[in-house]
Amino acid sequence: MHCCVSGLWSLCCLLLTLPPITRASQDCIPRKSIPYQNGNIKVFREEGYTNYTTMLLREDQGLLLLGAREAIYALDLDDISRRKSSVYWKVPEEKRKECTHKGRLEETECRNYIRTLHKQLGDDVYVCGTNAFSPTCDVLKYEGGQLKLEGKLEEGKGKCPFDPFQRYSSVMVDGDLYSATSINFLGSEPVVLRSSHTSLRTEFKSSWLNEPNFIYMDVVQESEDNAEGDDDKVYLFFSESAVEYDFYSKLLVSRVARVCKGDQGGQRTLQKKWTSFLKARVDCSVLEPSLPFVVQDVFLLRAPKWKDSVFYGVFTPQSGSSAVSAVCAFSVQAISEVFSKGKYKTPITVETSHVKWVMYSGEVPVPRPGACINNAARKLNMQRSLDLPDNTLQFVRDRPLMNEAVTALGGQPQLVKGGAQLTRIAVDRVRALDSQLYDVMFIGTENGCLLKAVNYDGEMFIVEELQLFNPPEPVKTLRLSAAKGQLYAGSESSAVQVPVSECGRYKSCVDCLLARDPYCGWDRLASRCALVSSGDLLAHTSLIQSVRHGNASQCTNSMRVQQPQNYTLVPGNNIKLVCHPGSNLAQVHWQFNGHHLPGPSSTSNPGSKYYFYSEGLLVFNVSAADVGEYTCRSLERANGQQYALTEAVYRLQLGVVRNPRGRGAGEGTNSTQTPQPSVPNPKTSPVDRNLVPSLPAPRTEERALVALQVAVGLLAALLVALLVWNLYRGHIPLPGRGAGVAKPRGVEGSRLQGAMVDNSTHRQVPFQAKVLPEEKSQVDGSSCQPLVDNYRSLTNGEPTPSPCVPLDGFKYIDDESEI
Ligand SMILES: *[C@@H]1O[C@H](CO)[C@@H](O)[C@H](O)[C@H]1NC(C)=O
């Protein structure tokens, strides 16, 4: 009973501790979407091997060491598709039998998953694998271009998980391995362990670790230049069941914990245990009512001065309490202050048996519990943790949790993103032409995409999204070599490599500057978007850039001249004019013989001549009146300015009347093969069959009108169905999502291709146009994200699509039903 009462009470408290409920959350749209084939992706995989999820960068040797299931590879860091050597580490038959006898699955669990790869003090690498639920470690050598395992087969308990599906983390510091994992077969006994001559571990108490999920560990050299004579610290990020709230069900919270490198345990109390294990909650809250977000991955961005270093973390909502993921940054200094100056929480017993954690307001012993041995302790003649008094040790043993939570830099997330959940992160600090440093975030997603994002003074901006894996798979590992300017990502079926930037993707000065990519600037002499390498700033006098503001007004001749494409019309046919703007943030305008086409609001009128949708423009039932020039222009607004680009020009003229059905399957079929959205063979498309009989050759205007009404009605039904399906799947309600907008817009390099079958200048276009949402699979994520419909936002009088959209501003259902 007390559970319910105090549960409610704590829920109130919990909600109070969360930020006030506001509707200011934002969801960001990547400016560019780059499909897999344009991504310049190098791939490594070996037939028969899977789970490429452990990576060690050896920049000193020019190698990427890649741990997979039962294999370790040495790959060329410049091109990981080039394998230099490999070594295989299988589970002996006997061990496998043992594993299956204990009830584990032979094909998945009773294998050896390489989980630990750390550089040791010399050149060697310490490697551990799950080894059929019997974790084992070894030493890996790379000599004469060959990988070799020494065959030491050390006990790996506590260094590497038993269970390959369990998250764990470890780090090698001065030759000592720090690991956070389960130490038993059942995976029920978590430890944070240092394996060295003075091994230390955590107490097995729920106040220390409560069903934790270990995420990330790293060391910060805080002893450098430290006025207090403080020690280096090893930080650990994890999530666990909260002890401080008793919620109606298990509630997860994200934590950061830390230990001191010089810790040697206590003399009597906390013997062989950490005397410096302290933890605090980390908050990354999106400003909407939701339960605390759960940390999924962390990256330590190291600065020359440790105080300037920053942890970047990816957070996702727990159990469907929200629909967005977030990235938050935590400065090492802020974390350090919570531990060195904050108050502690203490358990109190209420109502006979129930324990509640509240702020401790009594006297705190000296030296401060959990502090490293520093100048203050040394003054008290305590040189090692072994010298610490019992009252200090007992205090920290019983109260490892800090009262204060660590709050995110800037008080809000660096990025908020709907759609597929974010999984992994790496961050590069880049000096732009304005000589400022910018943190460029690279974020892997559940559907195999890589986002590149920057937070400009609180403004979230996603430069691009790139599809890393085809077919889509969750990004399980992400590593950055800042020196090489390369990113390495691992998934279950392969490892891939992409450069941090590809400025050549931006074709015009406006495109280059509006991209706001700190790596890229427009070279006015060479007329191309080029890499800004921080080394030789003098050589960059011809480069321009505007990352902070996205101001492209410095671009002089930004005109991109588009050659018109000529086409011949067959009267009575429908025709599709493709136009993909280079940016998802651009609006699209169509002109016909210099006049503005009315835009999509007219699509609500069933008799409309035109249909505007994500792939371009459809003209129904063409006649002599439709002859002329059609121009597709994109308008992108940035920093209060509007930039116009001509994306495509079509010149249509009238041809002979032919029976469209007779030819549709002939020439028209080509189009089904083009990668871009195109017109399928009417005979094979079930939905087209519905459209075909009514649309192709209407005899009277009345019939045409009825046909159009039927077609548009059908369309509306389909679109609504797609929308409902999208919502049902929990895809994020992006504004305007659904109306055949399954393909990302602004797909780079795809302009001017598509519907017209080929680009020869005079060609009849006999086939039936299809106005259908893309197939389900595409909505599902074979491309990164379905995005806003530029057309819609144009004519509803809404502002230009902006990179971040307030989550509550959706009127999409109204919009869709208007079609
Ligand atoms: C390893 O990859 C296989 C194949 O994709 C997958 O079924 C399995 O779940 C993966 N194992 C782990 C531990 O992730």
mmCIF file of C-alpha atoms and ligand atoms in Angstrom, residues 49-53 69 107-109 113 115 130 163-166 473 476 491-493, ligand 1:
data_model
loop_
_atom_site.group_PDB
_atom_site.id
_atom_site.type_symbol
_atom_site.label_atom_id
_atom_site.label_comp_id
_atom_site.label_asym_id
_atom_site.label_seq_id
_atom_site.Cartn_x
_atom_site.Cartn_y
_atom_site.Cartn_z
ATOM 1 C CA TYR A 49 31.233 -13.102 -40.578
ATOM 2 C CA THR A 50 28.937 -10.666 -38.797
ATOM 3 C CA ASN A 51 28.693 -8.176 -35.907
ATOM 4 C CA TYR A 52 31.367 -5.653 -36.881
ATOM 5 C CA THR A 53 30.927 -3.666 -33.724
ATOM 6 C CA ARG A 69 32.166 -12.312 -34.301
ATOM 7 C CA GLU A 107 24.140 -20.062 -32.997
ATOM 8 C CA THR A 108 23.967 -16.639 -31.390
ATOM 9 C CA GLU A 109 25.073 -16.723 -27.772
ATOM 10 C CA TYR A 113 32.053 -11.871 -29.950
ATOM 11 C CA ARG A 115 34.196 -6.903 -27.382
ATOM 12 C CA THR A 130 32.582 -13.323 -24.904
ATOM 13 C CA ASP A 163 26.314 -12.057 -22.694
ATOM 14 C CA PRO A 164 27.034 -10.629 -26.156
ATOM 15 C CA PHE A 165 23.750 -8.713 -26.089
ATOM 16 C CA GLN A 166 24.644 -6.828 -22.924
ATOM 17 C CA GLU A 473 20.662 -1.259 -40.233
ATOM 18 C CA LYS A 476 26.241 0.090 -33.641
ATOM 19 C CA SER A 491 26.767 -2.584 -37.938
ATOM 20 C CA GLU A 492 25.789 -6.226 -37.787
ATOM 21 C CA SER A 493 26.603 -6.897 -41.398
HETATM 22 C C1 LIG B 1 25.101 -10.568 -34.715
HETATM 23 O O1 LIG B 1 24.600 -10.432 -36.023
HETATM 24 C C2 LIG B 1 23.558 -11.327 -36.318
HETATM 25 C C3 LIG B 1 23.271 -11.228 -37.801
HETATM 26 O O2 LIG B 1 22.938 -9.943 -38.165
HETATM 27 C C4 LIG B 1 22.357 -10.994 -35.448
HETATM 28 O O3 LIG B 1 21.286 -11.871 -35.711
HETATM 29 C C5 LIG B 1 22.759 -11.092 -33.992
HETATM 30 O O4 LIG B 1 21.703 -10.646 -33.191
HETATM 31 C C6 LIG B 1 24.001 -10.260 -33.712
HETATM 32 N N1 LIG B 1 24.477 -10.543 -32.378
HETATM 33 C C7 LIG B 1 24.683 -9.589 -31.475
HETATM 34 C C8 LIG B 1 25.187 -10.029 -30.173
HETATM 35 O O5 LIG B 1 24.466 -8.427 -31.691
#
